[in-house]
Coordinates of C-alpha atoms in Angstrom, one line a residue:
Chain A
X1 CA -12.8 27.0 -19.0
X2 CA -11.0 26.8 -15.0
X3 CA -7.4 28.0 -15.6
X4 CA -4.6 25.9 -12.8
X5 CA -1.0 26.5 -13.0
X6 CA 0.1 22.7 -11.9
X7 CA -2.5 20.4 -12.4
X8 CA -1.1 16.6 -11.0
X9 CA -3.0 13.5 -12.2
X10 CA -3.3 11.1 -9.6
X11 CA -2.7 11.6 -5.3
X12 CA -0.8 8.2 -5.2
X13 CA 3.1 8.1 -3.5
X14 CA 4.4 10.4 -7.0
X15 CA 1.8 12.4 -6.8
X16 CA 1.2 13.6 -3.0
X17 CA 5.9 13.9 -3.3
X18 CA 5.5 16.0 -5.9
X19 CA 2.8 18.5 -4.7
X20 CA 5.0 19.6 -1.4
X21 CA 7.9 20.9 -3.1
X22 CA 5.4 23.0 -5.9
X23 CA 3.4 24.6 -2.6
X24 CA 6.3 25.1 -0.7
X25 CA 7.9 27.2 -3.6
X26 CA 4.3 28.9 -4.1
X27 CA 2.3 27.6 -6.8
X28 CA -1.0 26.6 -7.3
X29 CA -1.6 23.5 -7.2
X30 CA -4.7 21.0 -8.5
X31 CA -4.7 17.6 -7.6
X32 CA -7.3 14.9 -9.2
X33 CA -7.6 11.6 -8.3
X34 CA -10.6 9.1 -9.3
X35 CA -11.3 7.7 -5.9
X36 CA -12.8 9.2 -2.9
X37 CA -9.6 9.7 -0.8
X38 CA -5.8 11.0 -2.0
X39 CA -3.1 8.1 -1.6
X40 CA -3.7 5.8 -4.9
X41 CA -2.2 2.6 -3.3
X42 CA -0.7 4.0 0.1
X43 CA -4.1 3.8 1.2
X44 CA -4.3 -0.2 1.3
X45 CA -0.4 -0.5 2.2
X46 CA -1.0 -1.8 5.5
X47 CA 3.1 -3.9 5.4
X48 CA 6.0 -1.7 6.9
X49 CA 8.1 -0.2 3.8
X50 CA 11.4 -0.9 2.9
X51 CA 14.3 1.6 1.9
X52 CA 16.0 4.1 4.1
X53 CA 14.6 6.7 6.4
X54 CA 14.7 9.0 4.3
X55 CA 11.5 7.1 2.2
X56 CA 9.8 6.6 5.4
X57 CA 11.3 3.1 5.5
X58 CA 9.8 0.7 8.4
X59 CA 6.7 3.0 8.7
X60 CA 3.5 1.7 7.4
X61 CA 2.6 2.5 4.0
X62 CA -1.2 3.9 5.6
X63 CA 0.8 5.5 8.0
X64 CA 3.1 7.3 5.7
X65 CA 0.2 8.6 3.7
X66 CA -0.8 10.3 6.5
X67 CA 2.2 11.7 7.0
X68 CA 2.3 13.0 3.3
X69 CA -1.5 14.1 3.3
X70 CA -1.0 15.7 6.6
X71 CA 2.1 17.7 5.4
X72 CA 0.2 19.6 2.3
X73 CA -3.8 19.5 2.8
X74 CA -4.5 22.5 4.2
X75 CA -2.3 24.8 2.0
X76 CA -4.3 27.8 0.8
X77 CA -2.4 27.2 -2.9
X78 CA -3.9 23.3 -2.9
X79 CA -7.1 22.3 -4.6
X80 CA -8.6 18.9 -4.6
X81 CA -10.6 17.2 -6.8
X82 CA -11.4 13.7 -6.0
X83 CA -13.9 11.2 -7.2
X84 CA -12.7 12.8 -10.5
X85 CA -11.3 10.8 -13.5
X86 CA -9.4 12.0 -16.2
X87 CA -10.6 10.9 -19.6
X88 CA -8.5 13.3 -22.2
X89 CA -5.4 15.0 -22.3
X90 CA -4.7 17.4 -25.4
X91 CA -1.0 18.8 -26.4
X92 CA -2.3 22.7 -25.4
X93 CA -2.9 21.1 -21.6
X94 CA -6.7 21.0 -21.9
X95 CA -7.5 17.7 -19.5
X96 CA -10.8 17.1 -19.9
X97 CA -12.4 15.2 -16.3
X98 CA -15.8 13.5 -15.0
X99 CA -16.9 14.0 -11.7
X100 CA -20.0 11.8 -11.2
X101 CA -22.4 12.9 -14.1
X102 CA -20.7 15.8 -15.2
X103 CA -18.3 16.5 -18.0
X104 CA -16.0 19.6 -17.7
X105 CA -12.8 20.5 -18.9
X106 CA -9.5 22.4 -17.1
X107 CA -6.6 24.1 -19.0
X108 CA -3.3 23.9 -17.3
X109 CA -0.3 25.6 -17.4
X110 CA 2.2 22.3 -16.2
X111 CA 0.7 19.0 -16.4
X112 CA 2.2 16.4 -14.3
X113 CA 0.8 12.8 -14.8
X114 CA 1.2 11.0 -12.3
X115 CA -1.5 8.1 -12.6
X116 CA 0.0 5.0 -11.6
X117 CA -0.6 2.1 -13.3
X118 CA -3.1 -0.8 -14.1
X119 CA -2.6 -4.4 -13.3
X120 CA -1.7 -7.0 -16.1
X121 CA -4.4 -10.3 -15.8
X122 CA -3.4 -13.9 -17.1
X123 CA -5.5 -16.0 -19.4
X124 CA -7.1 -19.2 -18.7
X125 CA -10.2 -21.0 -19.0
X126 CA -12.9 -19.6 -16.5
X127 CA -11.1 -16.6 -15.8
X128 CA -14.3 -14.3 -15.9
X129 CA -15.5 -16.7 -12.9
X130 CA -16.6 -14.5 -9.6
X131 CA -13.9 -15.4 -7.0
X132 CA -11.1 -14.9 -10.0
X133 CA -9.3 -11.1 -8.6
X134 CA -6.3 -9.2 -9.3
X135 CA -4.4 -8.8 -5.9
X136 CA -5.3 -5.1 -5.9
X137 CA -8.7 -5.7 -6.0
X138 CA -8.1 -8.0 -3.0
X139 CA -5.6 -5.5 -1.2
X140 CA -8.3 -2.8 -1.5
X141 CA -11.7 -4.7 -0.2
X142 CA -9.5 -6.3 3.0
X143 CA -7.7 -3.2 4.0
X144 CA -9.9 -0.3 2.8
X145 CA -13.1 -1.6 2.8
X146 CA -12.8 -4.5 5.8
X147 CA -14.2 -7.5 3.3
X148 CA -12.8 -10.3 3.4
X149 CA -12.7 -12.2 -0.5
X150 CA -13.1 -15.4 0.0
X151 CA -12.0 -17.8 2.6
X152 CA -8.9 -19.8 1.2
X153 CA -7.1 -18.3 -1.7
X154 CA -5.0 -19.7 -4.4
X155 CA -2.0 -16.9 -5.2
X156 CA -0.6 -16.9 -8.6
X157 CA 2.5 -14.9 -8.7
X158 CA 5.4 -14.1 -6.8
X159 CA 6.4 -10.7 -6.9
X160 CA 6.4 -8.8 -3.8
X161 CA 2.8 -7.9 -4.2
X162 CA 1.7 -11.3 -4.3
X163 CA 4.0 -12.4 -1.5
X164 CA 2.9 -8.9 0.7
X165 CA -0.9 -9.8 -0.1
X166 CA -0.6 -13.2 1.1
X167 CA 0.7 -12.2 4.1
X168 CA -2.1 -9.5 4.4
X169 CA -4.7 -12.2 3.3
X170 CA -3.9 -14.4 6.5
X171 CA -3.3 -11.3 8.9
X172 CA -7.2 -10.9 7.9
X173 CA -8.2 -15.1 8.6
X174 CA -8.2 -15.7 5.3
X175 CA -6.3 -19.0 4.4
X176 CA -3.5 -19.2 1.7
X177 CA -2.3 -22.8 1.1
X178 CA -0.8 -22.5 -2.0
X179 CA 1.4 -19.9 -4.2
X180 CA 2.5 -20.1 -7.6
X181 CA 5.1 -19.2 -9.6
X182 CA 5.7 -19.1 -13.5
X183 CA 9.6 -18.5 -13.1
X184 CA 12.2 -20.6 -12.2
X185 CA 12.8 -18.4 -8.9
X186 CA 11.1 -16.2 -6.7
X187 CA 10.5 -12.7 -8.2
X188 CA 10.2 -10.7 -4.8
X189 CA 12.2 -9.9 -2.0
X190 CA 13.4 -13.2 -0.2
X191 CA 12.4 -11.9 3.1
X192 CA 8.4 -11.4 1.7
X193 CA 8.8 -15.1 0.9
X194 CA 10.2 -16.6 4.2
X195 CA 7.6 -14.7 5.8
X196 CA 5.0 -16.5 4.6
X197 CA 7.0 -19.9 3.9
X198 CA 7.2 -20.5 7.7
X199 CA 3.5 -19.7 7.7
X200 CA 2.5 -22.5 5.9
X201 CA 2.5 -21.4 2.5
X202 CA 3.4 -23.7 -0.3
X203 CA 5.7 -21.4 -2.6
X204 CA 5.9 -23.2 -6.3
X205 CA 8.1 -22.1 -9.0
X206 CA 7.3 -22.9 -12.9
X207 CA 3.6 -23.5 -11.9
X208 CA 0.6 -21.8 -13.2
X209 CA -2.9 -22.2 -13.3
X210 CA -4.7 -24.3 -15.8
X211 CA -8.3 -23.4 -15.4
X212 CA -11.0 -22.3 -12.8
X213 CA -13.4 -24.4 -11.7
X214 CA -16.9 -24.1 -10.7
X215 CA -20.9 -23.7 -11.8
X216 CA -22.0 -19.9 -10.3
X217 CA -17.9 -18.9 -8.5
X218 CA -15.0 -20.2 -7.9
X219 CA -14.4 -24.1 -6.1
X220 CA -11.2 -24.7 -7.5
X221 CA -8.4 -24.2 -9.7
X222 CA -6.8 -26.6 -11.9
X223 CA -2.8 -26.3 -11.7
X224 CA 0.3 -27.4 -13.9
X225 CA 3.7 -27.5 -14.3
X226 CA 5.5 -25.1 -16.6
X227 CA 8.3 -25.8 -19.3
X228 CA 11.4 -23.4 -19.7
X229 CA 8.8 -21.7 -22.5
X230 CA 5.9 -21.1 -20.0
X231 CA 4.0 -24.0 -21.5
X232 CA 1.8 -26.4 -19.5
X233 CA 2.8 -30.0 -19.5
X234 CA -0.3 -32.3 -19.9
X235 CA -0.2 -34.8 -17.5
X236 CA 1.6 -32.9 -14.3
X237 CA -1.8 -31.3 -13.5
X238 CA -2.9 -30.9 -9.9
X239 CA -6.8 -29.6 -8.4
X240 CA -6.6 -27.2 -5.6
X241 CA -10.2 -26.6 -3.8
X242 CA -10.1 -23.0 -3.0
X243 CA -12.8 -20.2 -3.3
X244 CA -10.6 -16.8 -4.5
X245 CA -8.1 -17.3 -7.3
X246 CA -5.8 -14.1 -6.6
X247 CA -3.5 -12.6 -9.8
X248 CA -0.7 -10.9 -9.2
X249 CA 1.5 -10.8 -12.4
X250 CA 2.6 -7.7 -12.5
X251 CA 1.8 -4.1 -13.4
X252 CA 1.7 -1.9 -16.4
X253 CA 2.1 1.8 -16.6
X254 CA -0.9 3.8 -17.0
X255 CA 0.5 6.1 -20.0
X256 CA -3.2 6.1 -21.9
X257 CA -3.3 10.0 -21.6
X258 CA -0.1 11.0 -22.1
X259 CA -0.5 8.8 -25.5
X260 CA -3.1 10.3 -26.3
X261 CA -1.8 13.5 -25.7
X262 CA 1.1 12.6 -28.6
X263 CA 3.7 12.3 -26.5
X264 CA 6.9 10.1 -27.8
X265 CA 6.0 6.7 -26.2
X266 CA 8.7 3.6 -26.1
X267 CA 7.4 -0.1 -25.5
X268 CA 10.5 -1.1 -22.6
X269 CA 9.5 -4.6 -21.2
X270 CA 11.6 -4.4 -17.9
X271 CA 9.6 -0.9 -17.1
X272 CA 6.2 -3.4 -17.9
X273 CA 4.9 -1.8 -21.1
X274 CA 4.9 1.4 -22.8
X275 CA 6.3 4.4 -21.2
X276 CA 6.9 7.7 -22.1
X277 CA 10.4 9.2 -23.0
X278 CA 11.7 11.5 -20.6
X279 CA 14.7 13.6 -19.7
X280 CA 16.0 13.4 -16.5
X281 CA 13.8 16.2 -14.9
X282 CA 11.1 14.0 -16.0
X283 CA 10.1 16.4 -18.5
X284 CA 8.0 14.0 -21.7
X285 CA 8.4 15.2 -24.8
X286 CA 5.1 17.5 -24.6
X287 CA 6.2 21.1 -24.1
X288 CA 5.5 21.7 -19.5
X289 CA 4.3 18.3 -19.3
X290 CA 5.8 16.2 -16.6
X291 CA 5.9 12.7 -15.4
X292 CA 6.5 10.7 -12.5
X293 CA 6.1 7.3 -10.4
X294 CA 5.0 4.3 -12.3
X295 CA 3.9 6.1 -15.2
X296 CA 7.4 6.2 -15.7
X297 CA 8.5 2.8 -15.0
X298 CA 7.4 0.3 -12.7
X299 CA 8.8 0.0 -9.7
X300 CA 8.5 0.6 -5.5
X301 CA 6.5 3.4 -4.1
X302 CA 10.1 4.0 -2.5
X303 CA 11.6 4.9 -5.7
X304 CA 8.2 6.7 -6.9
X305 CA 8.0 9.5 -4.1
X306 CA 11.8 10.7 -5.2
X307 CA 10.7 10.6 -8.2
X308 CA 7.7 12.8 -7.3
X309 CA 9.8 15.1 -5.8
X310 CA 12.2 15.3 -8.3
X311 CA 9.6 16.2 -11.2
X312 CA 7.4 18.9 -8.8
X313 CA 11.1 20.7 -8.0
X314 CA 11.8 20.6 -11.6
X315 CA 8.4 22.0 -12.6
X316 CA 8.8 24.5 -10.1
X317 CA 11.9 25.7 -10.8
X318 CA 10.3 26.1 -14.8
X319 CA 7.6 28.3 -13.6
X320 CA 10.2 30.6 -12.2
X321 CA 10.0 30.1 -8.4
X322 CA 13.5 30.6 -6.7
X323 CA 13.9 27.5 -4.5
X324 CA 17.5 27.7 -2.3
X325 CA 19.9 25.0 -3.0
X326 CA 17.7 23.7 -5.5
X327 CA 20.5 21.8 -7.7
X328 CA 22.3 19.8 -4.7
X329 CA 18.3 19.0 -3.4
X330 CA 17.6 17.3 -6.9
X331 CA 21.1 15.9 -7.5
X332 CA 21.1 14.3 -4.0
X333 CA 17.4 12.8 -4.9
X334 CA 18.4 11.0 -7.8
X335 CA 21.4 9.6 -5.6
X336 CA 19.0 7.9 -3.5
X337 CA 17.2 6.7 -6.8
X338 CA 20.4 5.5 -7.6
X339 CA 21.3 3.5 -4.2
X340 CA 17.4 2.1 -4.0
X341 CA 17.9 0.6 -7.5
X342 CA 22.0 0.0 -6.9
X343 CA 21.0 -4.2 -5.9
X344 CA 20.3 -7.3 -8.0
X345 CA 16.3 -6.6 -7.6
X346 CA 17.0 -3.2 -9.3
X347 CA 18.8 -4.9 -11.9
X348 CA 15.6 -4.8 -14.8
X349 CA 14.8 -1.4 -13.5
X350 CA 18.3 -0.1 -14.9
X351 CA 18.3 -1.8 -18.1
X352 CA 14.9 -0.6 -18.9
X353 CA 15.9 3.1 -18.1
X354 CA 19.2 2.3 -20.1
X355 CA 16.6 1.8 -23.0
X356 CA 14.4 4.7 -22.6
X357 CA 18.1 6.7 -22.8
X358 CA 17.4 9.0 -19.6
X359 CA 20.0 11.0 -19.1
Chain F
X11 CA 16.9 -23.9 -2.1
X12 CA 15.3 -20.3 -1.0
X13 CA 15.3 -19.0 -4.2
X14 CA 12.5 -21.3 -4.8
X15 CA 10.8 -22.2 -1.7
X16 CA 11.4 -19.5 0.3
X17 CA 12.8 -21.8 3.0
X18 CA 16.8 -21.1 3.6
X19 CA 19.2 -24.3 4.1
X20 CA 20.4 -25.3 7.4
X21 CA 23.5 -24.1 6.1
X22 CA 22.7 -20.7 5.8
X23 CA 21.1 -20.2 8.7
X24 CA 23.8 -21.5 10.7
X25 CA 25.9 -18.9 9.0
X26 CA 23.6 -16.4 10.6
X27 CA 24.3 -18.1 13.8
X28 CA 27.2 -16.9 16.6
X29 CA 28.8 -19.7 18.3
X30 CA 26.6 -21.0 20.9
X31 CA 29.1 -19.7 23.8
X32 CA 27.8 -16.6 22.5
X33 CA 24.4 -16.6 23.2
X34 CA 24.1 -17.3 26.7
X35 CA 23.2 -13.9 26.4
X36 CA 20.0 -12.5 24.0
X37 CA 21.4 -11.5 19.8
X38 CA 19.9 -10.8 17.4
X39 CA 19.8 -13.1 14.6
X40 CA 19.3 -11.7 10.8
X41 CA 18.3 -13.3 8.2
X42 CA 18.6 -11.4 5.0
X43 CA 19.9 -13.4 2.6
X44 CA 19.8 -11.1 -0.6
X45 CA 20.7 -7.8 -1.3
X46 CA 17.5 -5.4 -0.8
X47 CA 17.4 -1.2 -0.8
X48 CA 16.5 -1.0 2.9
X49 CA 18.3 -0.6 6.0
X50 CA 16.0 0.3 9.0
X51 CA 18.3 -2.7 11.4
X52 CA 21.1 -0.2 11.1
X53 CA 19.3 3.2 11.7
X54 CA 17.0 1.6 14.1
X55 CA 19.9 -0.1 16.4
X56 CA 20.7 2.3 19.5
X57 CA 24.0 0.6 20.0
X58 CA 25.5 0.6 16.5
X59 CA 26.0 -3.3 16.7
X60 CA 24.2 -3.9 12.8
X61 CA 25.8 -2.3 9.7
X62 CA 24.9 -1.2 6.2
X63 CA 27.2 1.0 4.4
X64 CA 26.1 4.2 2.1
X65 CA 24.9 1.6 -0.2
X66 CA 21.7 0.3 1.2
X67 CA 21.6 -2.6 -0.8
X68 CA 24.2 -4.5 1.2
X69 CA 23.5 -7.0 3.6
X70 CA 23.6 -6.2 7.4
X71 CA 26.2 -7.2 9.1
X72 CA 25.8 -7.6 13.2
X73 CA 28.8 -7.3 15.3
X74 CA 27.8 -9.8 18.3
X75 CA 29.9 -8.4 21.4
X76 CA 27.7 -4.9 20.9
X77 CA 24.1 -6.6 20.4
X78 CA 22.2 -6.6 23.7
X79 CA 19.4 -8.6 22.2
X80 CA 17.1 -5.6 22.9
X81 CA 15.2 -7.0 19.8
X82 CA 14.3 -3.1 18.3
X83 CA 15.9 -4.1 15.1
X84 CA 13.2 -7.2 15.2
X85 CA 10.3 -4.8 15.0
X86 CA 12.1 -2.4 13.1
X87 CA 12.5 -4.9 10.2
X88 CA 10.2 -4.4 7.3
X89 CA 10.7 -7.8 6.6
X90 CA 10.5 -9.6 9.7
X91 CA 13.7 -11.1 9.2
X92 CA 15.2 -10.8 12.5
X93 CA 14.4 -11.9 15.7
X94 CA 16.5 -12.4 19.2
X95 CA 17.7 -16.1 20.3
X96 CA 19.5 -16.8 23.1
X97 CA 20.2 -20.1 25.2
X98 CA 20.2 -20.6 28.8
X99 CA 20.2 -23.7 31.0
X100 CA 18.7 -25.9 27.9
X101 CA 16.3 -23.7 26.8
X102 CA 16.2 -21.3 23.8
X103 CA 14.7 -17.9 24.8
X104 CA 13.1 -16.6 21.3
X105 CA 11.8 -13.0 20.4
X106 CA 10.1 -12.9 17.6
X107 CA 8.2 -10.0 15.5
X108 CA 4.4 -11.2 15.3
X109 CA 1.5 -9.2 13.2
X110 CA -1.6 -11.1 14.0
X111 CA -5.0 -11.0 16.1
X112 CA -5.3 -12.6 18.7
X113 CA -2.0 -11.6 20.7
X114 CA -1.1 -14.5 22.2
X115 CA -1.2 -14.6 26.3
X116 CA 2.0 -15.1 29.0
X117 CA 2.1 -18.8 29.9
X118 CA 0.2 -19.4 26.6
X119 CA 1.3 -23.0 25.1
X120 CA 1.8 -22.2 21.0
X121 CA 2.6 -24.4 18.6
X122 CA 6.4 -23.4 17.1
X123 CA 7.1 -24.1 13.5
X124 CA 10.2 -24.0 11.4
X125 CA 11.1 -21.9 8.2
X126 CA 9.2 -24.7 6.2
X127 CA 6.2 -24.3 8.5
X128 CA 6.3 -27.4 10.2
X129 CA 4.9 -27.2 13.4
X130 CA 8.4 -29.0 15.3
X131 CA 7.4 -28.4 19.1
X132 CA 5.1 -26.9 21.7
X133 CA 6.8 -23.7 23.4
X134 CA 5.6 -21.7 26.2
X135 CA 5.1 -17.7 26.0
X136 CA 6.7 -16.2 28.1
X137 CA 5.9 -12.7 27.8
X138 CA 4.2 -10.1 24.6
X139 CA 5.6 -6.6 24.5
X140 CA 3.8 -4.1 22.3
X141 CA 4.3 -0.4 22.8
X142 CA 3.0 2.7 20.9
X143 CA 6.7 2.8 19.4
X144 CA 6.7 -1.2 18.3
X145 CA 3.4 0.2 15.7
X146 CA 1.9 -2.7 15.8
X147 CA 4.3 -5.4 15.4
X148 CA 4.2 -7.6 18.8
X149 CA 7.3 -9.2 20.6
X150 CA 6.4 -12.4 21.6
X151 CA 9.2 -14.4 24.0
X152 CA 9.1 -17.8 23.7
X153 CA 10.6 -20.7 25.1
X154 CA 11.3 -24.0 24.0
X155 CA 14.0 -26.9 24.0
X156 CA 17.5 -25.9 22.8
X157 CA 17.8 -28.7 20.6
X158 CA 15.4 -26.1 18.0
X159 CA 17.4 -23.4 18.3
X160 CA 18.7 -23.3 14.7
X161 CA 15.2 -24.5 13.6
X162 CA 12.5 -22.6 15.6
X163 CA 11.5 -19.0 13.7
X164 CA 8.0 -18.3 14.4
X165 CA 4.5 -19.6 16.3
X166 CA 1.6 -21.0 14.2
X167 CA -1.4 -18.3 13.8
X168 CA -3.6 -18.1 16.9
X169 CA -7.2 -17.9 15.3
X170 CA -9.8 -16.3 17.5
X171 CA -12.6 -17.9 19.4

């Protein structure tokens, strides 16, 4: 069996942070990612980021993967696996991968899982119609792949992915008449919203959608109005024609392996589903191995490549390399975690770490 | 109410507003109107005019008699919250940060909408800036009546031929 001393799961924001600091200080480093290029979700980020400078803020999110790709990819100490997905973890750091047709497993000395997570769906009638996406799917066939989905598109959900992607969707001719909205309020950042307000968006709070309707894809959806319990009234539904029905209601963390694995796992609701409990080194219960990014709570890609750092500084500093002013570098880091999560939209973020009881 | 529509009051945006003496010259005007983590308006900004403390969730605040109107902070802006207004012999002069193909061209007639999206006037463009350093967000300068000035925000979508 192939022997690594850091093997990271997943080249997305966390992961790509986390790999610097580990080659920097001198270890060897394996990074696996299912798809056929490192960045997980930078790679479709084509909206300017927000934060401070010191997260790239106001550069691209494409562009900052460059910038992250460019800074490690040709270390000597860095191995890449891509097109690579890992299907078991085991508590003596066996991960066991496929790459195409072929089966093979890698023993680890530090794990660091850094896999992202999945998107939630909604259910109502005709869901499983072609046309019905999640806004990733949508994100990744426009700005990787250069395909349009459809040509008018129904958004349900109002968090700053579903206002960014609207705003993405148009940029690529696509029209977006119509958004909706569960809550009583917008879920994203205000600014995401005016942006594509004055563009001609209808933004609708306490509406969902009904149904789908259509023989062989999409035609239209069926909408309604919401009570306070998320129930549809009968009698204030609407028909929108449209040919893509885009979800974006929100994200869970992909923990399946460190599960697996038997790691201590806490269902927190405000960090969108179960998460494993950490320390604040981002050290799970499972003796060397780490996590970071999503996995750990959901939240900004911001907030995910301090977090990245922090955890491949920490799992450095285990493995014994001497790294100078390692303690005011990691204290400083979790500052800036701090001040990006300090504002109202932080707000769920905090209570949910409250209950996972980092300290 | 923005909260639910995304469109801010009249109100609010006035608030945004300096008096109208004011902007005989070119300010920015920002329109943040809740607390994010970001703050590119103040790094960006070579003279120091917009400020966020330590804490980058605080709104920026814009000290008037130090904005030149250079309209960096406009591109700068993740959000696209900013742009530069200023008024000058019954015209409003508008720059505004615009992410879409086709650029419009100089002397172009667009159609200018409000925060709602309701197309409220014809304006004239009057020149598109778009450097290396701009990455790809476009300045567009537009003019139009005065009487839009706390209205105007943006142009409708060109669409390509």
């Amino acid at each position: 069996m192939r022997r690594v001393e850091v093997a990271i799961i997943g080249s997305g924001p966390a992961g790509l942070a986390a790999a610097k600091p580990l080659l920097d200080a001198g270890a060897k480093v394996l990074m696996i990612d299912r798809s056929d290029m490192l960045g997980g979700q930078l790679t479709k980020q084509t909206h300017m980021f927000f934060g401070s400078e010191k997260q790239h803020a106001s550069k691209r999110g494409i562009d900052i993967l460059k910038l992250m790709v460019d800074e490690i990819q040709y270390h000597e100490n860095l191995t890449v696996l891509t097109e690579t997905t890992v299907v078991g973890l085991y508590q003596d750091r066996v991960i066991s991968c496929v790459k195409h047709d072929e089966y093979f497993k890698i023993q680890a000395d530090y794990i660091l899982v850094a896999s992202g997570a999945s998107e939630k769906s909604l259910p109502f009638e005709n869901n499983d119609l072609p046309g019905v996406y999640a806004a990733g799917a949508v994100q990744t066939l426009m700005n990787v792949y250069g395909v349009k989905p459809g040509e008018r598109v129904l958004m349900i959900g109002s968090g700053n992915i579903g206002l960014i992607v609207s705003y993405q969707l148009m940029q690529a001719g696509v029209e977006v008449p119509m958004l909706l909205e569960a809550a009583d309020t917008i879920g994203g950042y205000l600014v995401h919203a005016s942006k594509i307000r004055r563009l001609g968006v209808d933004i609708r709070t306490n509406m969902s959608v009904k149904r789908a309707i259509g023989k062989a894809s999409v035609e239209a959806a069926e909408i309604w109005r919401l009570d306070k319990h998320w129930q549809g009234i009968p009698g204030t539904e609407e028909i929108v024609p449209c040919d893509t029905i885009c979800l974006s209601v929100g994200l869970a963390p992909l923990t399946e392996l460190l599960q697996q694995a038997g790691a201590d796992i806490k269902y927190v609701r405000e960090l969108g589903g179960n998460v494993p409990i950490i320390n604040k080194k981002y050290q799970t219960s499972l003796e060397n191995v780490y996590t970071c990014g999503d996995v750990a709570g959901i939240e900004e890609a911001s907030s995910a490549m301090i977090s990245g750092e922090i955890a491949g500084l920490e799992i450095a500093r285990s493995a014994g390399y001497k790294i100078d002013n390692i303690d005011q570098h990691i204290s400083r880091l979790h500052d800036d975690l701090t001040n990006l999560r300090n504002g109202p939209h932080g707000e769920k973020i905090r209570i949910g770490l409250e209950k996972v009881g980092v300290k | 109410m923005i909260e639910k529509t995304g469109v801010p009051s009249l109100e609010q945006v006035k608030q945004e507003f300096p008096d109208k003496v004011v902007l005989k010259k070119p300010k920015a005007i920002i329109e943040c109107y809740k607390e994010i983590p970001c703050n590119p308006c103040h790094t960006s900004c070579p003279f120091d005019a917009i400020f966020i403390p330590e804490d980058i969730n605080v709104r920026p605040k814009i000290d008037f008699d130090k904005c030149t109107g250079c309209g960096i902070c406009v591109y700068n802006c993740p959000g696209l919250a900013i742009m530069v207004t200023q008024i000058k012999e019954g015209k409003i002069l508008m720059k505004i940060p615009y992410e879409f193909t086709p650029l419009p061209k100089v002397d172009q007639t667009v159609n200018v909408v409000n925060r709602a999206g309701e197309k409220i006037s014809e304006g004239i463009v009057r020149k598109v800036q778009l450097s290396e350093k701009q990455n790809k967000t476009a300045l567009i300068h537009i003019e139009l009546d005065e009487k839009y000035a706390y209205e105007a925000i943006t142009i409708e979508v060109l669409h390509g031929s």
